Amino acid sequence: MHILLFYQGKNLKGCDRVKIGFIGCGNMAAAMIRGILNKGICRKEEIIVSNKTKNGSERSKESLGVCVTLDNRQVVKNAKIVVLAVKPQFYEEVLEEVRDDLTPEHIVIGIAPGKTLQWIEEKCEKPLKIVRLMPNTPAMVGEGMTGVCVSERINEEELTMICEITDSFGRTEVVPERLMDAVGAVSGCSPAYVCMFIEAMADAAVAQGMPRTQAYAFASQSVLGSAKMVLETGMHPGVLKDMVTSPGGTTIEGVRILEKAGFRSAVFEALNGAAEKGKRL
């Protein structure tokens, strides 16, 4: 399916058919753009990004090959799909800057926690097509997990288009907006916790004499394989855990120690805390 909403003008040199614009181009935006390019959804000249600094703009041009600008309004003027890829604290400032250039034909996509569909529309001061995404950093390697919710002005065709974009850098689930804070915790924040888990496992292997490079490989592949088992077999994680925990064996001893240290409770509290923090942003 081809994206149907695009601008046919020639406002920017070398960008004669821009489809998607990104205001901000940090790690998450770059990961999304690479997925879009790798899946052939857009060509490089069909994507425009804005940066705060000339150096940042030059890095985006060199690493991604897309159209670049220092002017956020140029993004809105040259693209009908506009992704707000700045930190949450800058959303209000950016929307105030570009709202006069937004039209009912634009699709405005927010990727920040705490910024609701209603909040974005109110700051734009006009009825618009609004989308919220909650992607995560594994999008960098095409294994992201993205939650999507949309305003009532987004039609089915447009939702399909948005999901095609998010599927280009991983998997997508459409959820009601009330679950977006949960999405932010369980997939948006959790890569940090998983990486801490991998690091801790590798440290233990190093303590047992394993070279660190091998320790990271064993720990990382085990996490990757375990996740694939859950996704591809459809079996309950507890059942898959029980398949490893032989009576009186080494694994159940490790489970006992983790439970004694409050492993599950710590994870539960961390994700709940992250979700509540997201609501306050």
PDB file of C-alpha atoms in Angstrom:
ATOM      1  CA  MET A   1       0.000   0.000   0.000  1.00  0.00           C
ATOM      2  CA  HIS A   2       1.361   3.427  -0.917  1.00  0.00           C
ATOM      3  CA  ILE A   3       1.024   6.424   1.362  1.00  0.00           C
ATOM      4  CA  LEU A   4      -1.610   8.656  -0.178  1.00  0.00           C
ATOM      5  CA  LEU A   5      -0.999  11.939   1.616  1.00  0.00           C
ATOM      6  CA  PHE A   6       1.933  13.863   0.224  1.00  0.00           C
ATOM      7  CA  TYR A   7       2.901  17.317  -0.878  1.00  0.00           C
ATOM      8  CA  GLN A   8       3.604  17.829  -4.572  1.00  0.00           C
ATOM      9  CA  GLY A   9       5.309  21.216  -4.329  1.00  0.00           C
ATOM     10  CA  LYS A  10       8.992  22.117  -4.638  1.00  0.00           C
ATOM     11  CA  ASN A  11       9.586  24.380  -1.669  1.00  0.00           C
ATOM     12  CA  LEU A  12      12.904  22.768  -0.818  1.00  0.00           C
ATOM     13  CA  LYS A  13      15.681  22.055  -3.271  1.00  0.00           C
ATOM     14  CA  GLY A  14      15.943  18.314  -3.930  1.00  0.00           C
ATOM     15  CA  CYS A  15      12.725  17.561  -2.019  1.00  0.00           C
ATOM     16  CA  ASP A  16      10.053  17.545  -4.681  1.00  0.00           C
ATOM     17  CA  ARG A  17       7.654  15.034  -3.116  1.00  0.00           C
ATOM     18  CA  VAL A  18       7.916  15.092   0.651  1.00  0.00           C
ATOM     19  CA  LYS A  19       5.582  12.703   2.442  1.00  0.00           C
ATOM     20  CA  ILE A  20       6.704  12.629   6.069  1.00  0.00           C
ATOM     21  CA  GLY A  21       8.283  15.318   8.221  1.00  0.00           C
ATOM     22  CA  PHE A  22      10.002  14.990  11.585  1.00  0.00           C
ATOM     23  CA  ILE A  23      10.342  17.951  13.920  1.00  0.00           C
ATOM     24  CA  GLY A  24      13.426  16.835  15.807  1.00  0.00           C
ATOM     25  CA  CYS A  25      15.752  14.035  14.814  1.00  0.00           C
ATOM     26  CA  GLY A  26      17.117  12.271  17.882  1.00  0.00           C
ATOM     27  CA  ASN A  27      17.693   8.559  18.333  1.00  0.00           C
ATOM     28  CA  MET A  28      14.029   7.570  18.140  1.00  0.00           C
ATOM     29  CA  ALA A  29      13.267   9.635  15.049  1.00  0.00           C
ATOM     30  CA  ALA A  30      16.395   8.308  13.335  1.00  0.00           C
ATOM     31  CA  ALA A  31      15.387   4.723  14.137  1.00  0.00           C
ATOM     32  CA  MET A  32      11.909   5.309  12.718  1.00  0.00           C
ATOM     33  CA  ILE A  33      13.320   6.917   9.579  1.00  0.00           C
ATOM     34  CA  ARG A  34      15.727   4.033   8.973  1.00  0.00           C
ATOM     35  CA  GLY A  35      12.847   1.562   9.195  1.00  0.00           C
ATOM     36  CA  ILE A  36      10.748   3.617   6.792  1.00  0.00           C
ATOM     37  CA  LEU A  37      13.636   3.777   4.326  1.00  0.00           C
ATOM     38  CA  ASN A  38      14.611   0.117   4.693  1.00  0.00           C
ATOM     39  CA  LYS A  39      11.055  -1.031   3.973  1.00  0.00           C
ATOM     40  CA  GLY A  40      10.760   1.280   0.973  1.00  0.00           C
ATOM     41  CA  ILE A  41       7.764   3.192   2.343  1.00  0.00           C
ATOM     42  CA  CYS A  42       9.455   6.454   1.393  1.00  0.00           C
ATOM     43  CA  ARG A  43      12.582   7.469  -0.450  1.00  0.00           C
ATOM     44  CA  LYS A  44      15.155   9.716   1.198  1.00  0.00           C
ATOM     45  CA  GLU A  45      13.956  12.758  -0.729  1.00  0.00           C
ATOM     46  CA  GLU A  46      10.427  12.141   0.579  1.00  0.00           C
ATOM     47  CA  ILE A  47      11.385  12.713   4.213  1.00  0.00           C
ATOM     48  CA  ILE A  48      12.253  16.052   5.793  1.00  0.00           C
ATOM     49  CA  VAL A  49      13.632  16.601   9.293  1.00  0.00           C
ATOM     50  CA  SER A  50      14.326  19.729  11.318  1.00  0.00           C
ATOM     51  CA  ASN A  51      17.134  20.147  13.822  1.00  0.00           C
ATOM     52  CA  LYS A  52      17.894  22.878  16.335  1.00  0.00           C
ATOM     53  CA  THR A  53      21.507  23.299  15.206  1.00  0.00           C
ATOM     54  CA  LYS A  54      23.427  23.311  11.954  1.00  0.00           C
ATOM     55  CA  ASN A  55      25.671  20.520  13.227  1.00  0.00           C
ATOM     56  CA  GLY A  56      22.640  18.389  14.024  1.00  0.00           C
ATOM     57  CA  SER A  57      21.207  19.071  10.596  1.00  0.00           C
ATOM     58  CA  GLU A  58      24.475  18.072   8.948  1.00  0.00           C
ATOM     59  CA  ARG A  59      24.548  14.823  10.954  1.00  0.00           C
ATOM     60  CA  SER A  60      20.998  13.980   9.870  1.00  0.00           C
ATOM     61  CA  LYS A  61      21.864  14.649   6.250  1.00  0.00           C
ATOM     62  CA  GLU A  62      25.027  12.565   6.410  1.00  0.00           C
ATOM     63  CA  SER A  63      23.625   9.607   8.343  1.00  0.00           C
ATOM     64  CA  LEU A  64      20.125   9.416   6.834  1.00  0.00           C
ATOM     65  CA  GLY A  65      20.380  11.232   3.503  1.00  0.00           C
ATOM     66  CA  VAL A  66      17.009  12.931   3.999  1.00  0.00           C
ATOM     67  CA  CYS A  67      16.014  16.545   3.408  1.00  0.00           C
ATOM     68  CA  VAL A  68      17.015  18.796   6.306  1.00  0.00           C
ATOM     69  CA  THR A  69      16.084  22.229   7.602  1.00  0.00           C
ATOM     70  CA  LEU A  70      16.569  24.374  10.685  1.00  0.00           C
ATOM     71  CA  ASP A  71      13.019  25.720  10.387  1.00  0.00           C
ATOM     72  CA  ASN A  72      10.225  23.688  11.990  1.00  0.00           C
ATOM     73  CA  ARG A  73       7.648  25.522   9.882  1.00  0.00           C
ATOM     74  CA  GLN A  74       9.327  24.234   6.722  1.00  0.00           C
ATOM     75  CA  VAL A  75       8.596  20.700   7.888  1.00  0.00           C
ATOM     76  CA  VAL A  76       4.889  21.488   8.211  1.00  0.00           C
ATOM     77  CA  LYS A  77       4.785  23.340   4.903  1.00  0.00           C
ATOM     78  CA  ASN A  78       6.457  20.477   3.031  1.00  0.00           C
ATOM     79  CA  ALA A  79       4.859  17.400   4.605  1.00  0.00           C
ATOM     80  CA  LYS A  80       1.326  16.333   5.363  1.00  0.00           C
ATOM     81  CA  ILE A  81       2.416  13.786   7.992  1.00  0.00           C
ATOM     82  CA  VAL A  82       4.246  15.606  10.792  1.00  0.00           C
ATOM     83  CA  VAL A  83       5.950  13.682  13.599  1.00  0.00           C
ATOM     84  CA  LEU A  84       6.665  15.637  16.779  1.00  0.00           C
ATOM     85  CA  ALA A  85       9.962  14.000  17.732  1.00  0.00           C
ATOM     86  CA  VAL A  86      11.086  16.444  20.426  1.00  0.00           C
ATOM     87  CA  LYS A  87      11.190  15.970  24.192  1.00  0.00           C
ATOM     88  CA  PRO A  88       7.848  16.384  26.027  1.00  0.00           C
ATOM     89  CA  GLN A  89       8.858  19.690  27.603  1.00  0.00           C
ATOM     90  CA  PHE A  90       9.266  21.262  24.147  1.00  0.00           C
ATOM     91  CA  TYR A  91       5.905  20.176  22.701  1.00  0.00           C
ATOM     92  CA  GLU A  92       3.994  23.308  23.657  1.00  0.00           C
ATOM     93  CA  GLU A  93       6.694  25.612  22.292  1.00  0.00           C
ATOM     94  CA  VAL A  94       6.915  23.734  18.999  1.00  0.00           C
ATOM     95  CA  LEU A  95       3.147  23.561  18.488  1.00  0.00           C
ATOM     96  CA  GLU A  96       2.811  27.269  19.180  1.00  0.00           C
ATOM     97  CA  GLU A  97       5.443  27.872  16.502  1.00  0.00           C
ATOM     98  CA  VAL A  98       3.886  25.736  13.757  1.00  0.00           C
ATOM     99  CA  ARG A  99       0.148  25.736  14.461  1.00  0.00           C
ATOM    100  CA  ASP A 100      -0.677  28.529  11.979  1.00  0.00           C
ATOM    101  CA  ASP A 101       0.755  26.360   9.196  1.00  0.00           C
ATOM    102  CA  LEU A 102      -1.216  23.259  10.146  1.00  0.00           C
ATOM    103  CA  THR A 103      -4.332  22.460   8.118  1.00  0.00           C
ATOM    104  CA  PRO A 104      -7.148  19.885   8.396  1.00  0.00           C
ATOM    105  CA  GLU A 105      -5.231  17.817   5.815  1.00  0.00           C
ATOM    106  CA  HIS A 106      -2.248  17.327   8.111  1.00  0.00           C
ATOM    107  CA  ILE A 107      -1.770  14.255  10.274  1.00  0.00           C
ATOM    108  CA  VAL A 108       0.058  15.277  13.436  1.00  0.00           C
ATOM    109  CA  ILE A 109       1.831  12.446  15.252  1.00  0.00           C
ATOM    110  CA  GLY A 110       3.016  12.763  18.837  1.00  0.00           C
ATOM    111  CA  ILE A 111       5.501  10.281  20.300  1.00  0.00           C
ATOM    112  CA  ALA A 112       5.920  11.786  23.781  1.00  0.00           C
ATOM    113  CA  PRO A 113       4.497  10.283  26.985  1.00  0.00           C
ATOM    114  CA  GLY A 114       1.788  12.260  28.708  1.00  0.00           C
ATOM    115  CA  LYS A 115       0.787  14.364  25.689  1.00  0.00           C
ATOM    116  CA  THR A 116      -2.757  13.246  24.951  1.00  0.00           C
ATOM    117  CA  LEU A 117      -4.698  13.541  21.714  1.00  0.00           C
ATOM    118  CA  GLN A 118      -6.875  16.220  23.298  1.00  0.00           C
ATOM    119  CA  TRP A 119      -3.888  18.124  24.685  1.00  0.00           C
ATOM    120  CA  ILE A 120      -2.174  18.235  21.280  1.00  0.00           C
ATOM    121  CA  GLU A 121      -5.341  19.420  19.548  1.00  0.00           C
ATOM    122  CA  GLU A 122      -5.933  22.114  22.173  1.00  0.00           C
ATOM    123  CA  LYS A 123      -2.399  23.438  21.760  1.00  0.00           C
ATOM    124  CA  CYS A 124      -2.884  23.533  17.984  1.00  0.00           C
ATOM    125  CA  GLU A 125      -6.098  25.538  18.534  1.00  0.00           C
ATOM    126  CA  LYS A 126      -7.916  23.843  15.661  1.00  0.00           C
ATOM    127  CA  PRO A 127      -9.513  20.480  14.817  1.00  0.00           C
ATOM    128  CA  LEU A 128      -6.849  18.208  13.357  1.00  0.00           C
ATOM    129  CA  LYS A 129      -6.090  14.571  12.632  1.00  0.00           C
ATOM    130  CA  ILE A 130      -4.010  13.523  15.640  1.00  0.00           C
ATOM    131  CA  VAL A 131      -2.131  10.280  16.291  1.00  0.00           C
ATOM    132  CA  ARG A 132      -0.168   9.153  19.337  1.00  0.00           C
ATOM    133  CA  LEU A 133       2.599   6.616  18.986  1.00  0.00           C
ATOM    134  CA  MET A 134       4.673   5.046  21.720  1.00  0.00           C
ATOM    135  CA  PRO A 135       7.639   3.403  19.954  1.00  0.00           C
ATOM    136  CA  ASN A 136      10.742   2.052  21.695  1.00  0.00           C
ATOM    137  CA  THR A 137      14.473   1.974  21.027  1.00  0.00           C
ATOM    138  CA  PRO A 138      14.637  -1.585  19.574  1.00  0.00           C
ATOM    139  CA  ALA A 139      13.275   0.152  16.482  1.00  0.00           C
ATOM    140  CA  MET A 140      16.977   0.864  15.871  1.00  0.00           C
ATOM    141  CA  VAL A 141      17.356  -2.773  14.769  1.00  0.00           C
ATOM    142  CA  GLY A 142      13.891  -3.221  13.264  1.00  0.00           C
ATOM    143  CA  GLU A 143      12.502  -4.923  16.383  1.00  0.00           C
ATOM    144  CA  GLY A 144      10.551  -2.082  17.924  1.00  0.00           C
ATOM    145  CA  MET A 145       7.187  -2.352  19.631  1.00  0.00           C
ATOM    146  CA  THR A 146       4.810   0.541  19.006  1.00  0.00           C
ATOM    147  CA  GLY A 147       1.478   1.344  20.587  1.00  0.00           C
ATOM    148  CA  VAL A 148      -0.886   3.439  18.437  1.00  0.00           C
ATOM    149  CA  CYS A 149      -4.011   5.406  19.293  1.00  0.00           C
ATOM    150  CA  VAL A 150      -5.793   7.891  17.065  1.00  0.00           C
ATOM    151  CA  SER A 151      -8.334  10.689  17.209  1.00  0.00           C
ATOM    152  CA  GLU A 152     -11.816  10.284  15.761  1.00  0.00           C
ATOM    153  CA  ARG A 153     -10.840  12.254  12.649  1.00  0.00           C
ATOM    154  CA  ILE A 154      -8.417   9.521  11.536  1.00  0.00           C
ATOM    155  CA  ASN A 155     -10.164   7.147   9.145  1.00  0.00           C
ATOM    156  CA  GLU A 156      -9.466   3.437   8.628  1.00  0.00           C
ATOM    157  CA  GLU A 157      -7.317   4.013   5.561  1.00  0.00           C
ATOM    158  CA  GLU A 158      -5.178   6.512   7.422  1.00  0.00           C
ATOM    159  CA  LEU A 159      -4.854   4.175  10.415  1.00  0.00           C
ATOM    160  CA  THR A 160      -3.703   1.395   8.092  1.00  0.00           C
ATOM    161  CA  MET A 161      -1.147   3.797   6.635  1.00  0.00           C
ATOM    162  CA  ILE A 162       0.153   4.735  10.093  1.00  0.00           C
ATOM    163  CA  CYS A 163       0.465   1.067  11.080  1.00  0.00           C
ATOM    164  CA  GLU A 164       2.360   0.358   7.867  1.00  0.00           C
ATOM    165  CA  ILE A 165       4.841   3.014   8.911  1.00  0.00           C
ATOM    166  CA  THR A 166       5.238   1.650  12.447  1.00  0.00           C
ATOM    167  CA  ASP A 167       5.463  -1.944  11.205  1.00  0.00           C
ATOM    168  CA  SER A 168       8.493  -0.879   9.167  1.00  0.00           C
ATOM    169  CA  PHE A 169      10.587  -0.761  12.336  1.00  0.00           C
ATOM    170  CA  GLY A 170       8.961  -3.566  14.356  1.00  0.00           C
ATOM    171  CA  ARG A 171       5.526  -4.622  15.538  1.00  0.00           C
ATOM    172  CA  THR A 172       2.388  -2.539  16.120  1.00  0.00           C
ATOM    173  CA  GLU A 173      -0.630  -2.774  18.403  1.00  0.00           C
ATOM    174  CA  VAL A 174      -3.571  -0.356  18.232  1.00  0.00           C
ATOM    175  CA  VAL A 175      -4.756   0.439  21.762  1.00  0.00           C
ATOM    176  CA  PRO A 176      -7.257   2.798  23.402  1.00  0.00           C
ATOM    177  CA  GLU A 177      -5.613   5.970  24.659  1.00  0.00           C
ATOM    178  CA  ARG A 178      -6.231   5.045  28.292  1.00  0.00           C
ATOM    179  CA  LEU A 179      -3.590   2.312  27.882  1.00  0.00           C
ATOM    180  CA  MET A 180      -0.851   4.508  26.425  1.00  0.00           C
ATOM    181  CA  ASP A 181       0.827   5.086  29.791  1.00  0.00           C
ATOM    182  CA  ALA A 182       0.942   1.319  30.293  1.00  0.00           C
ATOM    183  CA  VAL A 183       2.426   0.958  26.805  1.00  0.00           C
ATOM    184  CA  GLY A 184       5.047   3.538  27.678  1.00  0.00           C
ATOM    185  CA  ALA A 185       6.087   1.528  30.721  1.00  0.00           C
ATOM    186  CA  VAL A 186       5.940  -2.032  29.386  1.00  0.00           C
ATOM    187  CA  SER A 187       7.635  -1.308  26.045  1.00  0.00           C
ATOM    188  CA  GLY A 188       8.852   2.291  26.005  1.00  0.00           C
ATOM    189  CA  CYS A 189      10.834   2.153  29.261  1.00  0.00           C
ATOM    190  CA  SER A 190      11.495  -1.569  29.579  1.00  0.00           C
ATOM    191  CA  PRO A 191      14.415  -1.804  27.109  1.00  0.00           C
ATOM    192  CA  ALA A 192      16.456   0.054  29.739  1.00  0.00           C
ATOM    193  CA  TYR A 193      15.501  -2.510  32.387  1.00  0.00           C
ATOM    194  CA  VAL A 194      16.181  -5.429  30.037  1.00  0.00           C
ATOM    195  CA  CYS A 195      19.610  -4.008  29.251  1.00  0.00           C
ATOM    196  CA  MET A 196      20.285  -3.732  32.994  1.00  0.00           C
ATOM    197  CA  PHE A 197      19.271  -7.395  33.316  1.00  0.00           C
ATOM    198  CA  ILE A 198      21.622  -8.398  30.483  1.00  0.00           C
ATOM    199  CA  GLU A 199      24.428  -6.389  32.026  1.00  0.00           C
ATOM    200  CA  ALA A 200      23.874  -8.006  35.428  1.00  0.00           C
ATOM    201  CA  MET A 201      23.839 -11.523  33.936  1.00  0.00           C
ATOM    202  CA  ALA A 202      27.017 -10.770  32.001  1.00  0.00           C
ATOM    203  CA  ASP A 203      28.692  -9.453  35.152  1.00  0.00           C
ATOM    204  CA  ALA A 204      27.888 -12.733  36.901  1.00  0.00           C
ATOM    205  CA  ALA A 205      29.353 -14.710  33.999  1.00  0.00           C
ATOM    206  CA  VAL A 206      32.493 -12.552  34.133  1.00  0.00           C
ATOM    207  CA  ALA A 207      32.728 -13.264  37.858  1.00  0.00           C
ATOM    208  CA  GLN A 208      32.720 -16.955  36.933  1.00  0.00           C
ATOM    209  CA  GLY A 209      35.669 -16.401  34.568  1.00  0.00           C
ATOM    210  CA  MET A 210      33.968 -15.802  31.193  1.00  0.00           C
ATOM    211  CA  PRO A 211      35.411 -13.082  28.910  1.00  0.00           C
ATOM    212  CA  ARG A 212      33.073 -10.065  28.859  1.00  0.00           C
ATOM    213  CA  THR A 213      32.415 -10.152  25.101  1.00  0.00           C
ATOM    214  CA  GLN A 214      31.250 -13.754  25.351  1.00  0.00           C
ATOM    215  CA  ALA A 215      29.262 -12.969  28.494  1.00  0.00           C
ATOM    216  CA  TYR A 216      27.265 -10.267  26.672  1.00  0.00           C
ATOM    217  CA  ALA A 217      26.685 -12.627  23.726  1.00  0.00           C
ATOM    218  CA  PHE A 218      25.366 -15.454  25.931  1.00  0.00           C
ATOM    219  CA  ALA A 219      23.165 -13.152  28.017  1.00  0.00           C
ATOM    220  CA  SER A 220      21.786 -11.172  25.065  1.00  0.00           C
ATOM    221  CA  GLN A 221      20.997 -14.186  22.897  1.00  0.00           C
ATOM    222  CA  SER A 222      19.258 -15.869  25.822  1.00  0.00           C
ATOM    223  CA  VAL A 223      16.986 -12.839  26.292  1.00  0.00           C
ATOM    224  CA  LEU A 224      16.311 -12.636  22.544  1.00  0.00           C
ATOM    225  CA  GLY A 225      15.534 -16.359  22.280  1.00  0.00           C
ATOM    226  CA  SER A 226      13.308 -16.340  25.355  1.00  0.00           C
ATOM    227  CA  ALA A 227      11.286 -13.431  23.979  1.00  0.00           C
ATOM    228  CA  LYS A 228      10.883 -15.206  20.626  1.00  0.00           C
ATOM    229  CA  MET A 229       9.616 -18.327  22.407  1.00  0.00           C
ATOM    230  CA  VAL A 230       6.894 -16.283  24.115  1.00  0.00           C
ATOM    231  CA  LEU A 231       5.880 -14.519  20.894  1.00  0.00           C
ATOM    232  CA  GLU A 232       6.077 -17.459  18.499  1.00  0.00           C
ATOM    233  CA  THR A 233       4.760 -20.347  20.612  1.00  0.00           C
ATOM    234  CA  GLY A 234       1.962 -18.404  22.281  1.00  0.00           C
ATOM    235  CA  MET A 235       2.714 -20.319  25.481  1.00  0.00           C
ATOM    236  CA  HIS A 236       2.388 -18.634  28.864  1.00  0.00           C
ATOM    237  CA  PRO A 237       5.737 -17.296  30.138  1.00  0.00           C
ATOM    238  CA  GLY A 238       5.224 -19.281  33.350  1.00  0.00           C
ATOM    239  CA  VAL A 239       4.922 -22.522  31.394  1.00  0.00           C
ATOM    240  CA  LEU A 240       8.106 -21.762  29.473  1.00  0.00           C
ATOM    241  CA  LYS A 241       9.844 -20.987  32.781  1.00  0.00           C
ATOM    242  CA  ASP A 242       8.697 -24.316  34.216  1.00  0.00           C
ATOM    243  CA  MET A 243      10.185 -26.126  31.213  1.00  0.00           C
ATOM    244  CA  VAL A 244      13.631 -24.992  32.395  1.00  0.00           C
ATOM    245  CA  THR A 245      13.219 -25.448  36.153  1.00  0.00           C
ATOM    246  CA  SER A 246      13.975 -29.118  36.769  1.00  0.00           C
ATOM    247  CA  PRO A 247      13.281 -30.423  40.287  1.00  0.00           C
ATOM    248  CA  GLY A 248      16.222 -29.800  42.561  1.00  0.00           C
ATOM    249  CA  GLY A 249      18.197 -28.217  39.725  1.00  0.00           C
ATOM    250  CA  THR A 250      20.270 -25.102  39.174  1.00  0.00           C
ATOM    251  CA  THR A 251      17.504 -22.989  37.613  1.00  0.00           C
ATOM    252  CA  ILE A 252      15.021 -23.383  40.455  1.00  0.00           C
ATOM    253  CA  GLU A 253      17.771 -22.420  42.882  1.00  0.00           C
ATOM    254  CA  GLY A 254      18.278 -19.192  40.919  1.00  0.00           C
ATOM    255  CA  VAL A 255      14.509 -18.593  40.862  1.00  0.00           C
ATOM    256  CA  ARG A 256      14.426 -19.013  44.659  1.00  0.00           C
ATOM    257  CA  ILE A 257      17.147 -16.409  45.103  1.00  0.00           C
ATOM    258  CA  LEU A 258      15.485 -13.958  42.684  1.00  0.00           C
ATOM    259  CA  GLU A 259      12.163 -14.306  44.481  1.00  0.00           C
ATOM    260  CA  LYS A 260      13.839 -13.856  47.874  1.00  0.00           C
ATOM    261  CA  ALA A 261      15.324 -10.589  46.548  1.00  0.00           C
ATOM    262  CA  GLY A 262      11.908  -9.386  45.367  1.00  0.00           C
ATOM    263  CA  PHE A 263      12.660  -9.724  41.645  1.00  0.00           C
ATOM    264  CA  ARG A 264       9.077  -9.733  40.355  1.00  0.00           C
ATOM    265  CA  SER A 265       7.941  -7.106  42.819  1.00  0.00           C
ATOM    266  CA  ALA A 266      10.805  -4.812  41.799  1.00  0.00           C
ATOM    267  CA  VAL A 267       9.891  -5.150  38.110  1.00  0.00           C
ATOM    268  CA  PHE A 268       6.199  -4.581  38.916  1.00  0.00           C
ATOM    269  CA  GLU A 269       6.946  -1.452  40.923  1.00  0.00           C
ATOM    270  CA  ALA A 270       9.394  -0.100  38.324  1.00  0.00           C
ATOM    271  CA  LEU A 271       6.862  -0.329  35.491  1.00  0.00           C
ATOM    272  CA  ASN A 272       4.011   1.046  37.593  1.00  0.00           C
ATOM    273  CA  GLY A 273       6.225   3.930  38.670  1.00  0.00           C
ATOM    274  CA  ALA A 274       7.187   4.649  35.072  1.00  0.00           C
ATOM    275  CA  ALA A 275       3.524   4.625  33.986  1.00  0.00           C
ATOM    276  CA  GLU A 276       2.513   7.033  36.765  1.00  0.00           C
ATOM    277  CA  LYS A 277       5.392   9.347  35.919  1.00  0.00           C
ATOM    278  CA  GLY A 278       4.277   9.334  32.276  1.00  0.00           C
ATOM    279  CA  LYS A 279       0.830  10.567  33.324  1.00  0.00           C
ATOM    280  CA  ARG A 280       2.420  13.593  35.001  1.00  0.00           C
ATOM    281  CA  LEU A 281       4.597  14.693  32.083  1.00  0.00           C
TER     282      LEU A 281
END
